[in-house]
Coordinates of C-alpha atoms and ligand atoms in Angstrom, one line a residue:
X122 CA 98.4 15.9 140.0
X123 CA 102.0 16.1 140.5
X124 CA 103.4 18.6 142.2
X125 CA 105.2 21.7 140.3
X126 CA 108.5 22.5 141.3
X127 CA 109.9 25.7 142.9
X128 CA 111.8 28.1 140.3
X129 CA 114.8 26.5 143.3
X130 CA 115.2 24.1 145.2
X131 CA 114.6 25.5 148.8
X132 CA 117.8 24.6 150.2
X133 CA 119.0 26.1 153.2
X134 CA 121.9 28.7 152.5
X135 CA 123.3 30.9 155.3
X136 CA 124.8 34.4 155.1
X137 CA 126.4 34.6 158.4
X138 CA 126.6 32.7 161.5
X139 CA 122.9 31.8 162.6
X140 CA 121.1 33.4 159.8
X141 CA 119.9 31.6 157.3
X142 CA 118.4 32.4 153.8
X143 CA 116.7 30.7 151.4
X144 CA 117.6 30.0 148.6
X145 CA 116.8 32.8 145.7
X146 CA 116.9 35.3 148.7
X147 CA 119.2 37.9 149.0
X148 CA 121.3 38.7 152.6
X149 CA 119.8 41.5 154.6
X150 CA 122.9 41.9 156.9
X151 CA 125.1 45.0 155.8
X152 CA 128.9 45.4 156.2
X153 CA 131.8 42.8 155.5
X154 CA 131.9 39.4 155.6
X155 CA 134.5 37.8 157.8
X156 CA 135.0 34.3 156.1
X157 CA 138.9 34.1 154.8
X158 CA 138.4 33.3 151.2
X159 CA 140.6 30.9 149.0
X160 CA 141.4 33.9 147.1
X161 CA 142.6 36.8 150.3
X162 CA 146.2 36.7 149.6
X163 CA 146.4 39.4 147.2
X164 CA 144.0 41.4 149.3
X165 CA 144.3 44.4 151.6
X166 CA 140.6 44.5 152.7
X167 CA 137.6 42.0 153.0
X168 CA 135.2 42.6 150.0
X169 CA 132.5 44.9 151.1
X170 CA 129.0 42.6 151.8
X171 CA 126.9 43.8 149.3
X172 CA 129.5 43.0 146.8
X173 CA 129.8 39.6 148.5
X174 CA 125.5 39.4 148.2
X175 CA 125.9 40.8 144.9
X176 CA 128.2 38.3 143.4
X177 CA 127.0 34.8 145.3
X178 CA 125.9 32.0 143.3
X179 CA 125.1 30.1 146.1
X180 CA 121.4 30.9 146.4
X181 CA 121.1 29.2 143.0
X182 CA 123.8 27.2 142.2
X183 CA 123.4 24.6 145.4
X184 CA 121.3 22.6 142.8
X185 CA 124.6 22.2 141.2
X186 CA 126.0 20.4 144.5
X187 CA 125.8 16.8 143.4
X188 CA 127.2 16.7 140.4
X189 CA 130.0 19.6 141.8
X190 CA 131.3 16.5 144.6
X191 CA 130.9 13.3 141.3
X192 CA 133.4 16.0 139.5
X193 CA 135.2 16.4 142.3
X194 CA 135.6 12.9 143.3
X195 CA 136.5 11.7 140.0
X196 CA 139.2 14.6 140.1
X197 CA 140.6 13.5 143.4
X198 CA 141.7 10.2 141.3
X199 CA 142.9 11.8 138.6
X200 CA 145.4 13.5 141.2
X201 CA 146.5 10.3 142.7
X202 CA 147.0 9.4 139.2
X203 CA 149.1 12.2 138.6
X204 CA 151.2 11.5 141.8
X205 CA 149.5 14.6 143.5
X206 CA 147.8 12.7 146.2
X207 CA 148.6 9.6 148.1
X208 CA 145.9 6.5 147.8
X209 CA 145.3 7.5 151.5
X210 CA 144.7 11.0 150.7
X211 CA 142.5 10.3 147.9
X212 CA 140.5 7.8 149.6
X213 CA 140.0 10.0 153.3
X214 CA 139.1 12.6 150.3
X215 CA 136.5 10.7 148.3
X216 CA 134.9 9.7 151.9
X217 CA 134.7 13.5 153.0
X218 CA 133.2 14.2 149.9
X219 CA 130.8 11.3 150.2
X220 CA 129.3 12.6 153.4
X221 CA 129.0 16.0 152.1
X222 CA 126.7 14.7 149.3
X223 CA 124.7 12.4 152.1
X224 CA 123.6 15.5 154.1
X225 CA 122.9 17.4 151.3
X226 CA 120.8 14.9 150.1
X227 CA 119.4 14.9 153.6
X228 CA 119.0 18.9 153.2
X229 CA 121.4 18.7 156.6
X230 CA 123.8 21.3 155.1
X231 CA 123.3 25.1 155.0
X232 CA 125.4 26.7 152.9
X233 CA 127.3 30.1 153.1
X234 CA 126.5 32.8 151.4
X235 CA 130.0 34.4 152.0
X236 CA 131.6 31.7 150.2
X237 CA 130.1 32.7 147.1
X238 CA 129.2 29.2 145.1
X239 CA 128.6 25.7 145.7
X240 CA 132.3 25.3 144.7
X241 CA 133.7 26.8 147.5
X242 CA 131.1 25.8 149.7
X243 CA 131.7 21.7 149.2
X244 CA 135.6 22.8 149.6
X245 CA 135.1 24.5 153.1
X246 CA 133.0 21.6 154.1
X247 CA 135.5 18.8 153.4
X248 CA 138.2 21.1 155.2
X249 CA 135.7 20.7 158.0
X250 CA 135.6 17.0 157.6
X251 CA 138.7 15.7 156.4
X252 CA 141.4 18.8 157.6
X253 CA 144.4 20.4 155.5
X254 CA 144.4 17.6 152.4
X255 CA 141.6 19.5 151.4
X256 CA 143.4 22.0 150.5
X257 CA 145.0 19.7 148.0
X258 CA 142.0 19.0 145.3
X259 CA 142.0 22.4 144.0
X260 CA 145.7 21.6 142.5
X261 CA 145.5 22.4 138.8
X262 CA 141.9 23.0 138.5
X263 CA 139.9 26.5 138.5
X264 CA 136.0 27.2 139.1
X265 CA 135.8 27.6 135.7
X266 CA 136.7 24.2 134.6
X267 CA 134.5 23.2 137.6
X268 CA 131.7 24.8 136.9
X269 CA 131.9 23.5 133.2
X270 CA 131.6 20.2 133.8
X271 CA 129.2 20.8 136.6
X272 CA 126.5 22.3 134.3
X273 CA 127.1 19.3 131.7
X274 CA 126.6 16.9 134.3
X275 CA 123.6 19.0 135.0
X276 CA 122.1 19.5 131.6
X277 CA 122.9 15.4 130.6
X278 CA 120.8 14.3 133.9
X279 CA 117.9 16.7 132.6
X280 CA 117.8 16.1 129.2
X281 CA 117.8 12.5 129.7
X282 CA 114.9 13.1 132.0
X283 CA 112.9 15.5 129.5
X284 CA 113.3 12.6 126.8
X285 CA 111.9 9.8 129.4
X286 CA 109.0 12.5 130.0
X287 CA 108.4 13.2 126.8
X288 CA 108.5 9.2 125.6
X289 CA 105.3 9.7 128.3
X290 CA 103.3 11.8 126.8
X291 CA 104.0 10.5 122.8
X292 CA 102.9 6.5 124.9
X293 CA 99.6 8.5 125.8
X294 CA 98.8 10.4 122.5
X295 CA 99.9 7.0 121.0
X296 CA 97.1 5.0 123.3
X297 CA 94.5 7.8 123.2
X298 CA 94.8 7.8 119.2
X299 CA 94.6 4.0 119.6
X300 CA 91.3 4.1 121.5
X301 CA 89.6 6.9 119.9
X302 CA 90.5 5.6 116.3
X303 CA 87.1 5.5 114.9
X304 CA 86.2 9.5 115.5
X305 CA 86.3 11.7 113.0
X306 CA 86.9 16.0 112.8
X307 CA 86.9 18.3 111.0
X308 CA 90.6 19.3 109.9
X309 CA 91.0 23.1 110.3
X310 CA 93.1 25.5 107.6
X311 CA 93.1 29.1 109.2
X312 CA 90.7 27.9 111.4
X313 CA 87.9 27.3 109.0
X314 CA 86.9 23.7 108.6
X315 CA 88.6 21.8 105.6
X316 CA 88.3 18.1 105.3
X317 CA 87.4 15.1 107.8
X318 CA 90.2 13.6 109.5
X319 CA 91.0 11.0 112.1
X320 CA 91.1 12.7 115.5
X321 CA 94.0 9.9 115.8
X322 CA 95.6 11.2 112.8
X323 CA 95.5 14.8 114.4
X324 CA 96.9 13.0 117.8
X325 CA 99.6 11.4 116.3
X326 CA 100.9 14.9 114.7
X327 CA 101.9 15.7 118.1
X328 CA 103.5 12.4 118.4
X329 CA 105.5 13.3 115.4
X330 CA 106.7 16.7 116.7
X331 CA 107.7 15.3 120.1
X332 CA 109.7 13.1 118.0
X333 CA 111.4 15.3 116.3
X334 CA 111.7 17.1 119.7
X335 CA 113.6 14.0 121.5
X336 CA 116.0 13.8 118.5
X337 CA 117.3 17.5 119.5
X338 CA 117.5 16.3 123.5
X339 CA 119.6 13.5 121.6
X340 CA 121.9 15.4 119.1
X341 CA 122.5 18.2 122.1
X342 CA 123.9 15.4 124.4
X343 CA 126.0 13.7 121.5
X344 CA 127.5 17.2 120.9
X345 CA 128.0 18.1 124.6
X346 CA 129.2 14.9 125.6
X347 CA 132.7 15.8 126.0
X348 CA 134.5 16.5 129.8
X349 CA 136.2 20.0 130.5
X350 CA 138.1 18.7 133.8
X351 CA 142.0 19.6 133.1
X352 CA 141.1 23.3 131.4
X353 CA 142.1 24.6 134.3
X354 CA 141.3 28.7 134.6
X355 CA 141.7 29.3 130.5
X356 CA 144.7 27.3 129.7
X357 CA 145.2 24.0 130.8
X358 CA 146.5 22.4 134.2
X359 CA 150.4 22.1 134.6
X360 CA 149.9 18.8 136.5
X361 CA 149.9 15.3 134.3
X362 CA 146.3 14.7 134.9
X363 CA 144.7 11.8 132.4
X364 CA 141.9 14.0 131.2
X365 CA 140.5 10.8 129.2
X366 CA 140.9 8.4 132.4
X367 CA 138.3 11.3 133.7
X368 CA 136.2 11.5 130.9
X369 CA 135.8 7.9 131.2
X370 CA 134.9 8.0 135.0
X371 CA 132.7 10.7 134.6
X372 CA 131.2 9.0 131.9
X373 CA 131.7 11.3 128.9
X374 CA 132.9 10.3 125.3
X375 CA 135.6 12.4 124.6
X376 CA 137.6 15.1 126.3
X377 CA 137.1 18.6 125.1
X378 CA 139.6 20.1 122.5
X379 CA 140.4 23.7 123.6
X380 CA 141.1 24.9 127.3
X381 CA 139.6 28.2 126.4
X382 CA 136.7 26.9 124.3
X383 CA 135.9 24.8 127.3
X384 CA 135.6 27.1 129.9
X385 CA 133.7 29.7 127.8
X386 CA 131.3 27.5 125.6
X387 CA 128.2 27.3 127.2
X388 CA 126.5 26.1 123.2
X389 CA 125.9 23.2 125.2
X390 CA 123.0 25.0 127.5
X391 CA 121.7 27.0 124.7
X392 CA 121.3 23.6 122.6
X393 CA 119.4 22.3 125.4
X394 CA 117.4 25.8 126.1
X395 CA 116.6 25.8 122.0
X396 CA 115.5 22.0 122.6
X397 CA 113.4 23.4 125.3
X398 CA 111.7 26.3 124.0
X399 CA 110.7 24.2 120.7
X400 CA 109.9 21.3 122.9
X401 CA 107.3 23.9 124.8
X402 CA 106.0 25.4 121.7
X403 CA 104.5 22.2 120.8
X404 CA 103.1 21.8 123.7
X405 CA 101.6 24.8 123.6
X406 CA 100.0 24.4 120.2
X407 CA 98.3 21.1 121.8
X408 CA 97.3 23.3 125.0
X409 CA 95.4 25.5 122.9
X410 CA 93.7 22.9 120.6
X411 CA 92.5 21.8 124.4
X412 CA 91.6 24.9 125.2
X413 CA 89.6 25.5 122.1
X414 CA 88.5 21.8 122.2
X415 CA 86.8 22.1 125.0
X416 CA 84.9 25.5 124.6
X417 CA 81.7 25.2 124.4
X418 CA 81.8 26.7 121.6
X419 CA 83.8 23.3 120.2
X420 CA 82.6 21.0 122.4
X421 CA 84.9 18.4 121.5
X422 CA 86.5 17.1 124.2
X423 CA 86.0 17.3 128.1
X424 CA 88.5 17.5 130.6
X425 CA 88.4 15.1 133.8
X426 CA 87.4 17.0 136.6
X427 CA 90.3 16.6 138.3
X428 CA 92.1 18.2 136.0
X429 CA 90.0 21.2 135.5
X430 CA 89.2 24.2 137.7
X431 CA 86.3 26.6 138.7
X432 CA 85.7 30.1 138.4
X433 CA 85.6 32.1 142.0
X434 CA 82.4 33.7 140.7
X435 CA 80.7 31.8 137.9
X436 CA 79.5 28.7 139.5
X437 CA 78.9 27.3 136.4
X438 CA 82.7 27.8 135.1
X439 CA 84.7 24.5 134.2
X440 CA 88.3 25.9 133.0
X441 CA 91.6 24.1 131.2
X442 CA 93.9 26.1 133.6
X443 CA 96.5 23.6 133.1
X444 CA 96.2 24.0 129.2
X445 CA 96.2 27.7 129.7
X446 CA 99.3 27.6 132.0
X447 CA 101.1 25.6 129.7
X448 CA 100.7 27.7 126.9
X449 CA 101.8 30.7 129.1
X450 CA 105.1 28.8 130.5
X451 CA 106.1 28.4 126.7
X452 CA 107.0 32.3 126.4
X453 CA 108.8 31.7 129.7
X454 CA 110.9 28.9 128.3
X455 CA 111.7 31.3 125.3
X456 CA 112.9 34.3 127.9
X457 CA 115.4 31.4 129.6
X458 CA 117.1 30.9 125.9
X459 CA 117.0 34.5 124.7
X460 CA 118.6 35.8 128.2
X461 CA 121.0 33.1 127.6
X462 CA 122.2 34.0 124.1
X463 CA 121.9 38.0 124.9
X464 CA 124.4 37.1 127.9
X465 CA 127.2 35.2 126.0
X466 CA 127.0 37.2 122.7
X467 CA 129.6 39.7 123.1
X468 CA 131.3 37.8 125.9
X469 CA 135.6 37.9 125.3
X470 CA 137.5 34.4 125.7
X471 CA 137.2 32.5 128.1
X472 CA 135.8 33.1 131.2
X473 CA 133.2 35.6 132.5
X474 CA 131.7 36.3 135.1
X475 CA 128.9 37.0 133.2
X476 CA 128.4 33.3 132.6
X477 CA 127.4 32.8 136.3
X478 CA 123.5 34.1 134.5
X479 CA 123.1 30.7 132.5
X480 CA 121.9 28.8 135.7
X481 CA 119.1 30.3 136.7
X482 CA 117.2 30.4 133.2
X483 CA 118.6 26.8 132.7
X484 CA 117.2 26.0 136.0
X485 CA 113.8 27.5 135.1
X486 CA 113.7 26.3 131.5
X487 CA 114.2 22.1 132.9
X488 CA 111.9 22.5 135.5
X489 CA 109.2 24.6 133.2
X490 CA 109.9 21.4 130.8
X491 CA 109.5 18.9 133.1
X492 CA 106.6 20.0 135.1
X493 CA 104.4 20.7 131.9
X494 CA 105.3 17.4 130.5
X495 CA 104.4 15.2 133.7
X496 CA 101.2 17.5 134.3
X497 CA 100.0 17.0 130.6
X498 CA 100.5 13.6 130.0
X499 CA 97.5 12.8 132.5
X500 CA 95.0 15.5 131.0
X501 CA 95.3 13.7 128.1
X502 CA 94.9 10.0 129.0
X503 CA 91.7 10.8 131.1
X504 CA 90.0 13.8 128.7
X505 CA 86.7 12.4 127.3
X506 CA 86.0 12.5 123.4
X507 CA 82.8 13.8 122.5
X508 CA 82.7 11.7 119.5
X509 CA 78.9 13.0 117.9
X510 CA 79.7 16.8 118.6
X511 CA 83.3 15.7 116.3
X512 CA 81.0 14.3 113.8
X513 CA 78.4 16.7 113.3
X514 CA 81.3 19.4 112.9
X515 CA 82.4 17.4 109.8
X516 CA 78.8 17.1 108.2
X517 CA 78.6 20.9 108.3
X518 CA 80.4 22.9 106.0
X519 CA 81.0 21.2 102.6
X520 CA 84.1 19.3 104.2
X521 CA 84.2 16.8 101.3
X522 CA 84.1 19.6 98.7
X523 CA 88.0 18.1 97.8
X524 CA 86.3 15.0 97.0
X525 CA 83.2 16.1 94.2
X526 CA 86.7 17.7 92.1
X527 CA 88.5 14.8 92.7
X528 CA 85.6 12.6 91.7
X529 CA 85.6 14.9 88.5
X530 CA 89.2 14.2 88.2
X531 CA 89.1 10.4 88.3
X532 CA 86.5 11.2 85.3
X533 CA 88.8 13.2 83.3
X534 CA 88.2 16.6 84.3
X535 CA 91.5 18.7 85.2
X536 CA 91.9 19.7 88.5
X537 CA 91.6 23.1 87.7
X538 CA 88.5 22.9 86.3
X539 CA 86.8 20.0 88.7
X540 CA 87.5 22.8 91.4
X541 CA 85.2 25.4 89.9
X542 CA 82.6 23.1 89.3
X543 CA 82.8 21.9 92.5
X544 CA 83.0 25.1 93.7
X545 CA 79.4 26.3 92.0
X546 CA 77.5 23.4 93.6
X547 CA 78.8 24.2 97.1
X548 CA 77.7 27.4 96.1
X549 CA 74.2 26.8 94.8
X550 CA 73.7 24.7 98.1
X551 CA 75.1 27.7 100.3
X552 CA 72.3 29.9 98.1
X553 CA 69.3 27.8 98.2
X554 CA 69.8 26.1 101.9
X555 CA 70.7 22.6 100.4
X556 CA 73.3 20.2 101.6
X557 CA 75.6 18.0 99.2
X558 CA 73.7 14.5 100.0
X559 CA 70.1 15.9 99.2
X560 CA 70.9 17.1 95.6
X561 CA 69.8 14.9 93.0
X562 CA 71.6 13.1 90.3
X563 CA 70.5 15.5 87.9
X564 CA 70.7 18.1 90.0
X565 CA 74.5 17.2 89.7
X566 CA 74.5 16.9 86.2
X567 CA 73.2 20.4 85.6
X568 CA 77.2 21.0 86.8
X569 CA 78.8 18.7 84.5
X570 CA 77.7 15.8 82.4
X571 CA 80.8 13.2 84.1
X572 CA 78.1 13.4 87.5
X573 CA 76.9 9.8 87.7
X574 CA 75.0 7.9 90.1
X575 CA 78.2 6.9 91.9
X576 CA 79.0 10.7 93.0
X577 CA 77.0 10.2 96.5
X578 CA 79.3 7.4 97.4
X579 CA 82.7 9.2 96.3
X580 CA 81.7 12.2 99.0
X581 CA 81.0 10.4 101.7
X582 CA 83.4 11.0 104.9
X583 CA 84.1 7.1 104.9
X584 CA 85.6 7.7 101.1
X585 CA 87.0 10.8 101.9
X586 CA 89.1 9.6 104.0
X587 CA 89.6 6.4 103.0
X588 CA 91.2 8.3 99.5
X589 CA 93.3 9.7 101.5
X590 CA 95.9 6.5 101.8
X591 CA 99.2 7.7 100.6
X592 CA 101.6 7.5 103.2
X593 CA 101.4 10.0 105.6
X594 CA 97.6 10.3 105.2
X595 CA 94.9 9.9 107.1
X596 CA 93.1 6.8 106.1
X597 CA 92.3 4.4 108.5
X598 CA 95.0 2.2 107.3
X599 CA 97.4 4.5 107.4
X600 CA 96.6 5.5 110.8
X601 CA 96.6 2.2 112.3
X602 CA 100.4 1.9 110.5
X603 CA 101.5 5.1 112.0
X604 CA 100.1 3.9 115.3
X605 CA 101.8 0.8 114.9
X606 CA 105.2 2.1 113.7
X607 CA 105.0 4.8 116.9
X608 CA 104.7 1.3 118.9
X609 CA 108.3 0.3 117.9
X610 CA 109.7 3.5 118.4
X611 CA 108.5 3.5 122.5
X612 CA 108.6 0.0 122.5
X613 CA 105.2 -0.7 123.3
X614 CA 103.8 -4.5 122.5
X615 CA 100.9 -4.8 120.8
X616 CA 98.6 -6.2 123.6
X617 CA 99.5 -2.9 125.1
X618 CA 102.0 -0.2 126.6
X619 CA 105.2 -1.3 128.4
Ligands
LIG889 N1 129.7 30.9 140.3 C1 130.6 30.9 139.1 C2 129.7 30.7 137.8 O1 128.6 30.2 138.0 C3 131.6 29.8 139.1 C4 132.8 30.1 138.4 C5 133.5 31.2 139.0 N2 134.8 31.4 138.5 C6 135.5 32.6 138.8 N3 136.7 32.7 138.3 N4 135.0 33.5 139.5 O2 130.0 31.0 136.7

């Protein structure tokens, strides 16, 4: 199974000269912190260090450090572009900046706790590496434009990888309904049992639903796909930067409209936390189908055994733990977007540092997502279907009860009507132990005179189900046309999945 990944990505960060923490730890050394920051000049005294531990990003925000150097190389042209650097500049830039990313990638770097966020961080580094033209990139731009576009680099890369994941797990609902498209179950209203059903029509609901789930990964990048670079701090950058040659390099659609809507609007991350929580509520609503599936009590399915787990105890014990889990990261997913939306609701134009509080629940909420995804997707290619224990549900319980008033209907009756009299011979079997299939004809006709011979085939689960082929239902026919269109959507060929 694959693995699950941290709430951060362990990268090294350091709080002082030989000591380093991990990331999502806080700095046990006391007193101040001697690094000069960008931002001393107006200062009389170094900021105390617990307000320097307090305020640091860094143990979270280093995940941001690839697409902080893309923004910052793409800015470095836009200077040269604006006359600010020389080509030489911008290129001996654009290599510093290159290396950073390599040794980050290679987890070589450990970053500094005193210099706040991976901004500053990637900054200080390329001093290191390339000297004082460093200290040219941060010309007409602010951490708050920065971190802007940082977190919709961010949220594009996710999102695009939550849709791929979730295209996954609709290809195995899609194959599994495929397969299994001769069982029937019982379809459940408030948990009692209420008609037959394809087990594929009940698959491909969830197909449906992670449809609808991919178009909201889809609208929220349309809507976000706009590039903040050139904001500067709240109102623009002084310096004749092309903010649409940027947007173009950095791959975005448009440039944003406002300076102070863009450094403030963090819609964009609530979208994709919204997308998120909705995504994991439907999830979770298949999780506990499995889990109640696969009761004993059901008996429905069975999970592979590796993807199942034992009880300490019971020796006997075969539990969906990764069902259960699943369900229980959905109400995690919804703490991410609610902390989000209580943050920025009575936050002032523009920028806050309140705002620093989206990453860590937008962190959380994409790797929740993606982790459930890539976990489930296997459970439900390999989980057996017990098709006889599916069956035998359906022949208990008057599921075709639907049927005898419709049968009535076809013969005249009105509905309202054809339901009470169906209703009394479900209930005369309830009362005397009898089943629909053992009554006799004029057994039925001692319930209304339009009974004929023909009413044993009308209630039979083939016809019940078979009546049910109006678009959208789940006849066989239908089925196997909802399983083909679901082909085209994930481009799957017919002889099988791409
Ligand atoms: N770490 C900050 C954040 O995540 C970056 C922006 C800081 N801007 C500032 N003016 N302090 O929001």
């Amino acid at each position: 199974m694959p693995p699950v990944p941290a709430r951060y990505r362990p990268a090294a960060c350091h709080d002082g000269p030989g000591q380093p923490v991990k990331a999502g730890q806080r700095s046990k050394r006391k007193g101040p912190v001697k690094a000069l920051k960008y931002w001393s000049g107006r200062f009389t005294k170094e900021t105390e260090g617990i307000v320097d531990r307090f305020g640091a990003s860094i143990p979270f925000d280093c995940r941001l450090a690839e697409y902080d150097i893309q923004g910052s190389i793409a800015y470095a042209h836009a200077l040269e572009e604006a006359g600010v650097l020389s080509g030489e500049e911008r290129a001996r830039i654009e290599a510093g900046l290159s290396s950073i990313l390599d040794d980050v990638k290679g987890g070589k770097i450990a970053f500094k706790l005193e210099l706040e966020d991976i901004h500053t961080n990637i900054e200080k580094l390329l001093e290191e590496r390339v000297g004082d033209i460093a200290r040219k990139l941060h010309t007409g731009r602010s951490r708050n434009d920065q971190v802007a576009l940082d977190m919709r680099l961010y949220v594009r890369e996710q999102a695009r990888k939550i849709v791929e994941s979730a295209r996954e797990l609709q290809r195995a609902l899609v194959k599994r309904a495929e397969e299994e498209i001769d069982v029937v179950m019982p379809a459940y209203t408030h948990l009692q049992r209420a008609q037959p059903v394809l087990f594929s029509h009940h698959l491909m609901a969830y197909f449906e639903m992670l449809e609808r789930d991919v178009g909201r990964f889809r609208d929220c990048l349309r809507r976000m796909d706009e590039m903040p670079l050139g904001s500067g701090a709240a109102c623009g950058t002084a310096y004749p930067i092309s903010r649409e040659a940027l947007a173009k390099r950095l791959g975005f659609a448009r440039i944003t409209a406002n300076s102070l809507d863009a450094v403030s609007d963090r819609d964009f991350v609530i979208e994709f936390l919204a997308a998120c929580a909705l995504l994991m509520m439907h999830l979770s609503r298949l999780c506990e189908e499995i889990v109640l599936w696969s009761s004993q009590e059901f008996g429905f399915i069975e999970l592979d055994d590796a993807h199942a787990t034992g009880s300490s105890m019971m020796p006997q014990k075969k539990n969906p733990d990764v069902a259960e889990l699943i369900r229980g990261k959905s109400g995690r997913v919804y703490g991410d977007l609610v902390s989000l939306l209580v943050t920025m609701k009575g936050l002032p134009l523009a920028y806050n540092k309140d705002m620093q509080e989206d990453k860590e629940a937008l962190f959380d909420a994409a790797d929740t997502v993606l982790a459930c995804l890539e976990v489930l997707t296997p459970v439900i290619l390999a989980l057996t279907v017990r098709k006889g224990r599916m069956e035998s549900a359906v022949k208990e319980g008057f599921l075709v009860a639907t049927d005898i008033a419709d049968y009535l209907v076809r013969k005249g009756m009105a509905f309202r009507d054809a339901h009470r009299v169906a209703g009394r011979v479900v209930l005369h079997c309830i009362e005397n132990g009898r089943s629909l299939c053992d009554l006799s004809v004029s057994e039925w006709k001692g319930f209304s005179d339009l009974f004929q011979d023909d009413i044993l085939q009308a209630i039979t689960v083939e016809s019940s189900l078979n009546a049910r082929s109006v678009p959208g239902g789940t006849s066989r026919a239908q089925v196997l046309s909802a399983i083909a269109n679901a082909k085209k959507v994930l481009y799957i060929k017919e002889d099988g999945i791409l």
